[in-house]
């Protein structure tokens, strides 16, 4: 009947719409902007090039590890932010939107006694200083990790800048920078659409069976 067909159409539309909204509401996954171990960096002292994911934008740095001076053995290659002068590493510029969640993580230590470096990422946070003043014979990295919320959209680069004189500085390794967008994807993947159609079709068939059962019960009564 027209009433039954209208109900079926309404059910199909609402079922498909609910499935589509569920697909759209799936949480956004983290996007990795930097994941750098420096194992592919070119070993050597006083380097101003050959550092993956970063440019040396001031002074120079040492790439240490197996086959060279190796104060943190069994960690592959890593960076000493002081070559024969204090150096600065700067990444590409990334864009961030209001509400994004940004996670920064890295391992650090010191080549020698007390060492410092300044870390910055555009306008996301006030540049902060990392310090390692442990016994230099204790070659165990410390790990820094933190998640920040973007309050105002900006473009910025991640940088690590030595704050030491001389030729020994902060050791840097395993740098990770990722972001979760504040705006989830609003369109389902094309491969998900057939599944949504099947889901709606199954619901329609069940509804038809129920309506037929109800009609038969009314006829028999």
Coordinates of N, CA and C in Angstrom, one line a residue, residues 7-194:
X7 N 6.5 4.1 4.5 CA 7.2 3.7 5.7 C 8.5 3.1 5.3
X8 N 8.5 2.2 4.3 CA 9.7 1.6 3.8 C 10.8 2.6 3.3
X9 N 10.3 3.5 2.5 CA 11.2 4.5 2.0 C 11.8 5.3 3.2
X10 N 11.0 5.7 4.2 CA 11.5 6.4 5.3 C 12.5 5.6 6.1
X11 N 12.2 4.3 6.3 CA 13.2 3.5 7.0 C 14.5 3.4 6.3
X12 N 14.4 3.2 5.0 CA 15.7 3.0 4.2 C 16.5 4.3 4.3
X13 N 15.8 5.5 4.2 CA 16.5 6.7 4.2 C 17.1 6.9 5.6
X14 N 16.4 6.6 6.6 CA 16.9 6.9 8.0 C 18.0 5.9 8.3
X15 N 17.9 4.6 7.8 CA 19.0 3.6 8.1 C 20.2 4.0 7.4
X16 N 20.1 4.3 6.1 CA 21.3 4.7 5.3 C 21.9 6.0 5.9
X17 N 21.0 7.0 6.3 CA 21.6 8.2 6.8 C 22.3 8.0 8.1
X18 N 21.8 7.1 9.0 CA 22.5 6.8 10.2 C 23.8 6.1 10.0
X19 N 23.9 5.2 9.0 CA 25.1 4.5 8.7 C 26.1 5.5 8.1
X20 N 25.6 6.4 7.3 CA 26.5 7.4 6.7 C 27.1 8.4 7.8
X21 N 26.2 8.8 8.7 CA 26.7 9.7 9.8 C 27.7 9.0 10.6
X22 N 27.5 7.7 10.9 CA 28.5 6.9 11.7 C 29.8 6.9 11.0
X23 N 29.8 6.7 9.7 CA 31.0 6.7 8.9 C 31.7 8.1 9.0
X24 N 30.9 9.1 8.9 CA 31.5 10.5 8.9 C 32.0 10.8 10.2
X25 N 31.4 10.3 11.3 CA 31.8 10.7 12.6 C 33.0 10.0 13.2
X26 N 33.6 9.1 12.4 CA 34.7 8.3 12.9 C 35.8 9.3 13.2
X27 N 36.5 9.1 14.3 CA 37.6 10.0 14.7 C 38.7 10.1 13.7
X28 N 39.3 11.3 13.6 CA 40.4 11.4 12.6 C 41.6 10.8 13.2
X29 N 42.5 10.2 12.4 CA 43.7 9.6 12.8 C 44.8 10.6 12.8
X30 N 45.9 10.3 13.5 CA 47.0 11.2 13.6 C 47.8 11.2 12.2
X31 N 48.2 12.4 11.9 CA 49.0 12.6 10.6 C 50.5 12.8 11.1
X32 N 51.4 12.0 10.6 CA 52.8 12.1 11.0 C 53.5 13.1 10.1
X33 N 54.0 14.2 10.7 CA 54.7 15.2 10.0 C 56.2 14.9 9.9
X34 N 56.8 14.5 11.0 CA 58.2 14.1 11.1 C 58.3 12.8 11.9
X35 N 59.1 11.9 11.4 CA 59.5 10.7 12.2 C 60.9 10.4 11.8
X36 N 61.8 10.9 12.6 CA 63.3 10.9 12.2 C 64.1 10.3 13.3
X37 N 64.9 9.2 12.8 CA 65.8 8.6 13.7 C 67.3 9.0 13.4
X38 N 67.5 9.7 12.3 CA 68.8 10.2 11.8 C 69.7 9.0 11.4
X39 N 69.2 7.8 11.3 CA 70.1 6.7 10.9 C 70.5 6.8 9.5
X40 N 69.8 7.6 8.7 CA 70.2 7.9 7.3 C 71.0 9.2 7.1
X41 N 71.3 9.8 8.2 CA 72.1 11.0 8.2 C 73.5 10.6 7.9
X42 N 74.2 11.5 7.2 CA 75.6 11.2 6.8 C 76.5 11.4 8.0
X43 N 77.2 10.4 8.5 CA 78.1 10.5 9.6 C 79.2 11.6 9.4
X44 N 79.6 12.3 10.4 CA 80.7 13.3 10.2 C 80.5 14.5 11.1
X45 N 81.6 15.2 11.3 CA 81.6 16.4 12.1 C 81.4 17.6 11.3
X46 N 80.9 18.7 12.0 CA 80.8 20.0 11.4 C 80.0 20.0 10.2
X47 N 78.9 19.3 10.2 CA 78.0 19.1 9.0 C 77.0 20.3 8.9
X48 N 76.8 20.7 7.7 CA 75.8 21.7 7.4 C 74.7 21.2 6.4
X49 N 74.9 20.0 6.0 CA 74.0 19.3 5.0 C 73.9 17.8 5.4
X50 N 73.0 17.2 4.7 CA 72.9 15.7 4.9 C 72.1 15.3 6.1
X51 N 71.2 16.1 6.7 CA 70.4 15.8 7.8 C 69.0 15.6 7.4
X52 N 68.5 14.4 7.3 CA 67.1 14.1 6.8 C 66.1 14.9 7.7
X53 N 65.0 15.4 7.1 CA 63.9 16.1 7.7 C 64.2 17.5 8.2
X54 N 65.5 17.8 8.2 CA 65.9 19.2 8.7 C 66.9 19.8 7.9
X55 N 67.0 21.1 8.0 CA 68.1 21.9 7.4 C 68.9 22.5 8.5
X56 N 70.2 22.6 8.3 CA 71.1 23.3 9.3 C 71.0 24.8 8.9
X57 N 70.3 25.5 9.7 CA 70.1 26.9 9.4 C 71.0 27.9 10.2
X58 N 71.8 27.4 11.0 CA 72.8 28.2 11.7 C 73.9 27.3 12.2
X59 N 75.2 27.8 12.1 CA 76.3 27.0 12.6 C 76.4 25.6 11.9
X60 N 76.8 24.6 12.6 CA 76.9 23.3 12.1 C 76.7 22.3 13.2
X61 N 76.5 21.0 12.9 CA 76.3 19.9 13.8 C 77.2 18.7 13.5
X62 N 77.2 17.8 14.5 CA 77.9 16.6 14.3 C 76.9 15.5 14.2
X63 N 77.1 14.5 13.2 CA 76.3 13.3 13.2 C 77.2 12.2 13.7
X64 N 76.8 11.7 14.9 CA 77.6 10.7 15.6 C 76.9 9.3 15.6
X65 N 77.6 8.3 15.9 CA 77.0 6.9 15.9 C 78.1 5.9 15.6
X66 N 77.6 4.7 15.3 CA 78.5 3.6 15.0 C 79.5 3.9 13.9
X67 N 80.8 3.8 14.2 CA 81.8 4.1 13.2 C 82.4 5.4 13.4
X68 N 81.9 6.2 14.4 CA 82.5 7.5 14.7 C 82.5 7.6 16.2
X69 N 82.7 8.8 16.7 CA 82.5 9.0 18.2 C 81.1 8.6 18.5
X70 N 80.9 7.8 19.6 CA 79.6 7.2 19.8 C 79.3 7.2 21.3
X71 N 79.0 8.4 21.9 CA 78.8 8.4 23.4 C 77.5 7.7 23.8
X72 N 76.6 7.5 22.9 CA 75.3 6.8 23.2 C 75.3 5.5 22.3
X73 N 76.1 4.5 22.6 CA 76.1 3.3 21.8 C 74.8 2.6 21.7
X74 N 74.6 1.8 20.6 CA 73.5 1.0 20.3 C 72.2 1.8 20.1
X75 N 72.4 3.0 19.6 CA 71.3 3.9 19.2 C 71.3 4.4 17.8
X76 N 72.1 3.7 17.0 CA 72.2 4.1 15.6 C 72.9 5.5 15.5
X77 N 72.5 6.3 14.5 CA 73.0 7.7 14.4 C 72.2 8.7 15.2
X78 N 72.8 9.7 15.6 CA 72.1 10.8 16.3 C 72.9 12.1 16.1
X79 N 72.3 13.2 16.5 CA 72.8 14.5 16.3 C 73.4 15.1 17.6
X80 N 74.6 15.7 17.5 CA 75.2 16.6 18.5 C 75.0 18.0 17.9
X81 N 74.2 18.8 18.6 CA 73.8 20.1 18.1 C 75.0 21.1 18.0
X82 N 76.1 20.7 18.5 CA 77.3 21.5 18.4 C 78.4 20.8 17.5
X83 N 78.7 21.5 16.4 CA 79.8 21.0 15.6 C 81.1 21.7 16.2
X84 N 81.7 22.5 15.4 CA 82.8 23.4 16.0 C 82.2 24.7 16.4
X85 N 80.9 24.8 16.3 CA 80.1 26.0 16.9 C 78.7 25.5 17.1
X86 N 77.9 26.3 17.8 CA 76.5 25.9 18.1 C 75.7 25.9 16.8
X87 N 74.9 24.8 16.6 CA 74.1 24.7 15.4 C 72.6 24.8 15.7
X88 N 71.9 24.9 14.6 CA 70.4 24.9 14.7 C 69.8 24.1 13.6
X89 N 68.9 23.2 13.9 CA 68.2 22.4 13.0 C 66.8 22.9 12.8
X90 N 66.3 23.1 11.6 CA 65.0 23.6 11.3 C 64.3 22.7 10.3
X91 N 63.0 22.4 10.6 CA 62.3 21.5 9.7 C 61.6 22.3 8.6
X92 N 60.9 21.7 7.7 CA 60.0 22.3 6.8 C 58.9 23.1 7.6
X93 N 58.2 24.0 6.9 CA 57.1 24.8 7.5 C 55.8 24.0 7.4
X94 N 55.1 23.8 8.5 CA 53.8 23.1 8.4 C 52.7 24.0 8.8
X95 N 51.5 23.7 8.3 CA 50.3 24.5 8.6 C 49.4 23.8 9.6
X96 N 49.0 24.6 10.6 CA 48.1 24.0 11.7 C 46.9 24.9 11.8
X97 N 45.8 24.2 12.1 CA 44.5 24.9 12.2 C 44.0 25.0 13.7
X98 N 43.2 26.0 14.0 CA 42.7 26.1 15.3 C 42.0 24.8 15.8
X99 N 42.3 24.3 17.0 CA 41.8 23.1 17.5 C 42.6 21.9 17.2
X100 N 43.5 21.9 16.3 CA 44.4 20.7 16.1 C 45.1 20.3 17.3
X101 N 45.3 19.0 17.5 CA 46.1 18.5 18.6 C 47.5 18.1 18.0
X102 N 48.5 18.7 18.5 CA 49.9 18.5 18.0 C 50.7 17.8 19.1
X103 N 51.4 16.7 18.7 CA 52.2 15.9 19.7 C 53.7 16.0 19.2
X104 N 54.5 16.4 20.1 CA 56.0 16.5 19.9 C 56.7 15.5 20.8
X105 N 57.6 14.7 20.3 CA 58.4 13.8 21.1 C 59.8 13.7 20.5
X106 N 60.8 13.6 21.4 CA 62.2 13.4 21.0 C 63.0 12.9 22.2
X107 N 64.1 12.2 21.9 CA 65.0 11.7 22.9 C 66.2 12.7 22.9
X108 N 66.8 12.9 24.1 CA 67.9 13.8 24.2 C 68.9 13.4 25.3
X109 N 70.1 13.8 25.1 CA 71.1 13.6 26.1 C 72.2 14.7 26.0
X110 N 73.4 14.5 26.6 CA 74.4 15.5 26.5 C 75.8 14.9 26.1
X111 N 76.5 15.5 25.3 CA 77.8 15.1 24.9 C 78.8 15.9 25.8
X112 N 79.1 15.3 27.0 CA 79.9 16.0 28.0 C 79.0 16.5 29.2
X113 N 79.5 17.5 29.8 CA 78.8 18.0 31.0 C 77.5 18.8 30.6
X114 N 77.0 19.6 31.5 CA 75.7 20.3 31.3 C 75.6 21.0 29.9
X115 N 74.5 20.6 29.3 CA 74.3 21.1 27.9 C 72.8 21.6 27.8
X116 N 72.6 22.6 26.9 CA 71.3 23.2 26.8 C 70.9 23.3 25.3
X117 N 69.6 23.3 25.0 CA 69.2 23.6 23.6 C 67.8 24.2 23.7
X118 N 67.4 25.1 22.8 CA 66.1 25.7 22.8 C 65.2 25.0 21.7
X119 N 64.0 24.7 22.0 CA 63.1 24.1 21.1 C 61.9 25.0 20.8
X120 N 61.5 25.1 19.5 CA 60.4 26.0 19.2 C 59.6 25.4 18.0
X121 N 58.3 25.8 18.0 CA 57.5 25.4 16.8 C 56.5 26.5 16.6
X122 N 56.9 27.4 15.7 CA 56.1 28.6 15.3 C 55.6 29.3 16.6
X123 N 54.3 29.6 16.5 CA 53.6 30.3 17.7 C 52.9 29.3 18.6
X124 N 53.1 28.0 18.4 CA 52.4 27.0 19.2 C 52.7 27.1 20.7
X125 N 53.9 27.3 21.1 CA 54.3 27.4 22.5 C 55.5 28.3 22.6
X126 N 55.7 28.8 23.8 CA 56.9 29.6 24.0 C 58.1 28.7 23.9
X127 N 59.1 29.1 23.2 CA 60.3 28.3 23.0 C 60.8 27.9 24.4
X128 N 61.1 26.6 24.6 CA 61.5 26.2 25.9 C 62.9 25.5 25.8
X129 N 63.6 25.4 26.9 CA 65.0 24.9 27.0 C 65.0 23.5 27.5
X130 N 65.7 22.6 26.9 CA 66.0 21.3 27.4 C 67.4 21.3 27.9
X131 N 67.6 20.7 29.1 CA 68.9 20.7 29.7 C 69.3 19.2 30.2
X132 N 70.5 18.8 29.9 CA 70.9 17.5 30.4 C 72.2 17.8 31.2
X133 N 72.1 17.5 32.5 CA 73.3 17.8 33.4 C 73.8 16.5 34.1
X134 N 73.4 15.4 33.6 CA 73.8 14.1 34.2 C 75.2 13.8 34.0
X135 N 75.7 12.8 34.7 CA 77.1 12.3 34.4 C 77.2 11.9 33.0
X136 N 78.2 12.4 32.3 CA 78.3 12.0 30.9 C 78.6 10.6 30.6
X137 N 79.0 9.9 31.7 CA 79.3 8.4 31.6 C 78.0 7.6 31.7
X138 N 76.8 8.3 31.8 CA 75.5 7.6 31.9 C 74.8 7.8 30.5
X139 N 75.1 6.9 29.5 CA 74.6 7.2 28.2 C 73.2 6.6 28.0
X140 N 72.2 7.2 28.7 CA 70.8 6.8 28.5 C 70.0 8.1 28.1
X141 N 69.3 8.0 27.0 CA 68.5 9.1 26.6 C 67.4 9.4 27.6
X142 N 67.0 10.7 27.7 CA 65.8 11.1 28.3 C 64.8 11.4 27.1
X143 N 63.5 11.1 27.4 CA 62.5 11.4 26.4 C 61.6 12.5 26.8
X144 N 61.4 13.4 25.9 CA 60.5 14.5 26.1 C 59.3 14.2 25.2
X145 N 58.0 14.3 25.7 CA 56.8 14.2 24.9 C 55.7 15.1 25.5
X146 N 55.0 15.7 24.6 CA 53.9 16.6 25.1 C 52.9 16.8 23.9
X147 N 51.7 17.1 24.3 CA 50.6 17.3 23.3 C 50.1 18.7 23.5
X148 N 50.0 19.5 22.5 CA 49.5 20.9 22.5 C 48.3 21.1 21.7
X149 N 47.4 22.0 22.1 CA 46.2 22.4 21.3 C 46.5 23.7 20.6
X150 N 46.2 23.7 19.4 CA 46.4 25.0 18.6 C 45.3 25.9 18.9
X151 N 45.6 27.1 19.4 CA 44.6 28.1 19.7 C 44.3 29.1 18.6
X152 N 45.2 29.2 17.7 CA 45.0 30.1 16.5 C 45.8 29.5 15.4
X153 N 45.2 29.4 14.2 CA 45.9 28.9 13.0 C 47.2 29.6 12.7
X154 N 48.2 28.8 12.3 CA 49.5 29.4 12.0 C 50.3 28.4 11.2
X155 N 51.4 29.0 10.6 CA 52.4 28.2 9.8 C 53.7 28.3 10.6
X156 N 54.3 27.1 10.8 CA 55.6 27.2 11.6 C 56.4 26.0 11.4
X157 N 57.7 26.1 11.7 CA 58.7 25.0 11.6 C 59.2 24.6 13.0
X158 N 59.5 23.3 13.1 CA 60.1 22.8 14.3 C 61.6 23.1 14.3
X159 N 62.2 23.6 15.4 CA 63.6 23.9 15.4 C 64.2 23.5 16.7
X160 N 65.5 23.1 16.6 CA 66.3 22.8 17.8 C 67.6 23.6 17.7
X161 N 67.8 24.5 18.6 CA 69.0 25.4 18.5 C 69.9 25.2 19.8
X162 N 71.1 25.0 19.5 CA 72.1 24.8 20.7 C 72.2 26.1 21.4
X163 N 72.4 26.0 22.7 CA 72.6 27.2 23.6 C 74.0 27.1 24.3
X164 N 74.9 26.4 23.6 CA 76.2 26.1 24.3 C 77.3 26.7 23.4
X165 N 78.4 27.0 24.1 CA 79.7 27.4 23.3 C 80.5 26.1 23.2
X166 N 81.5 26.1 22.4 CA 82.4 24.9 22.3 C 81.9 24.0 21.2
X167 N 82.4 22.8 21.3 CA 82.2 21.8 20.3 C 81.4 20.6 20.8
X168 N 80.8 20.7 21.9 CA 79.9 19.6 22.4 C 78.6 20.2 22.9
X169 N 77.5 19.5 22.5 CA 76.2 20.0 22.8 C 75.2 19.0 23.2
X170 N 73.9 19.3 23.1 CA 72.8 18.4 23.3 C 72.8 17.3 22.2
X171 N 72.6 16.1 22.6 CA 72.4 15.0 21.7 C 71.0 14.8 21.4
X172 N 70.6 14.7 20.2 CA 69.2 14.6 19.7 C 68.9 13.4 18.9
X173 N 67.8 12.7 19.2 CA 67.5 11.5 18.4 C 66.0 11.3 18.4
X174 N 65.5 10.4 17.5 CA 64.1 10.0 17.5 C 63.1 11.1 17.6
X175 N 63.1 12.0 16.7 CA 62.2 13.2 16.7 C 60.9 12.8 16.0
X176 N 59.8 13.1 16.7 CA 58.5 12.7 16.1 C 57.6 14.0 16.3
X177 N 56.9 14.3 15.2 CA 55.9 15.4 15.2 C 54.7 14.9 14.5
X178 N 53.5 15.0 15.2 CA 52.3 14.5 14.5 C 51.1 15.4 14.9
X179 N 50.0 15.4 14.1 CA 48.9 16.2 14.4 C 47.6 15.5 14.2
X180 N 46.6 15.8 15.0 CA 45.2 15.3 14.7 C 44.4 16.5 14.4
X181 N 43.8 16.5 13.2 CA 43.0 17.6 12.7 C 41.8 17.8 13.6
X182 N 41.4 19.0 13.8 CA 40.2 19.4 14.5 C 38.9 19.2 13.7
X183 N 39.1 19.0 12.4 CA 38.0 18.8 11.4 C 38.0 17.4 10.8
X184 N 37.1 16.5 11.3 CA 37.1 15.1 10.7 C 36.7 15.1 9.3
X185 N 37.1 14.1 8.6 CA 36.7 13.9 7.2 C 35.2 13.7 7.1
X186 N 34.5 14.5 6.2 CA 33.1 14.5 6.1 C 32.6 13.6 5.0
X187 N 33.4 13.0 4.2 CA 33.0 12.2 3.1 C 33.5 10.8 3.3
X188 N 32.7 9.7 3.3 CA 33.2 8.3 3.5 C 34.0 7.9 2.3
X189 N 34.9 7.0 2.5 CA 35.7 6.4 1.4 C 34.8 5.8 0.4
X190 N 35.1 5.8 -0.9 CA 34.3 5.1 -1.9 C 34.1 3.7 -1.6
X191 N 35.1 3.0 -1.0 CA 35.0 1.6 -0.7 C 34.0 1.3 0.4
X192 N 33.6 2.3 1.2 CA 32.7 2.1 2.3 C 31.2 2.2 1.8
X193 N 31.0 2.9 0.7 CA 29.6 3.1 0.2 C 28.9 1.8 -0.1
X194 N 29.4 0.8 -0.8 CA 28.7 -0.4 -1.0 C 28.3 -1.1 0.3

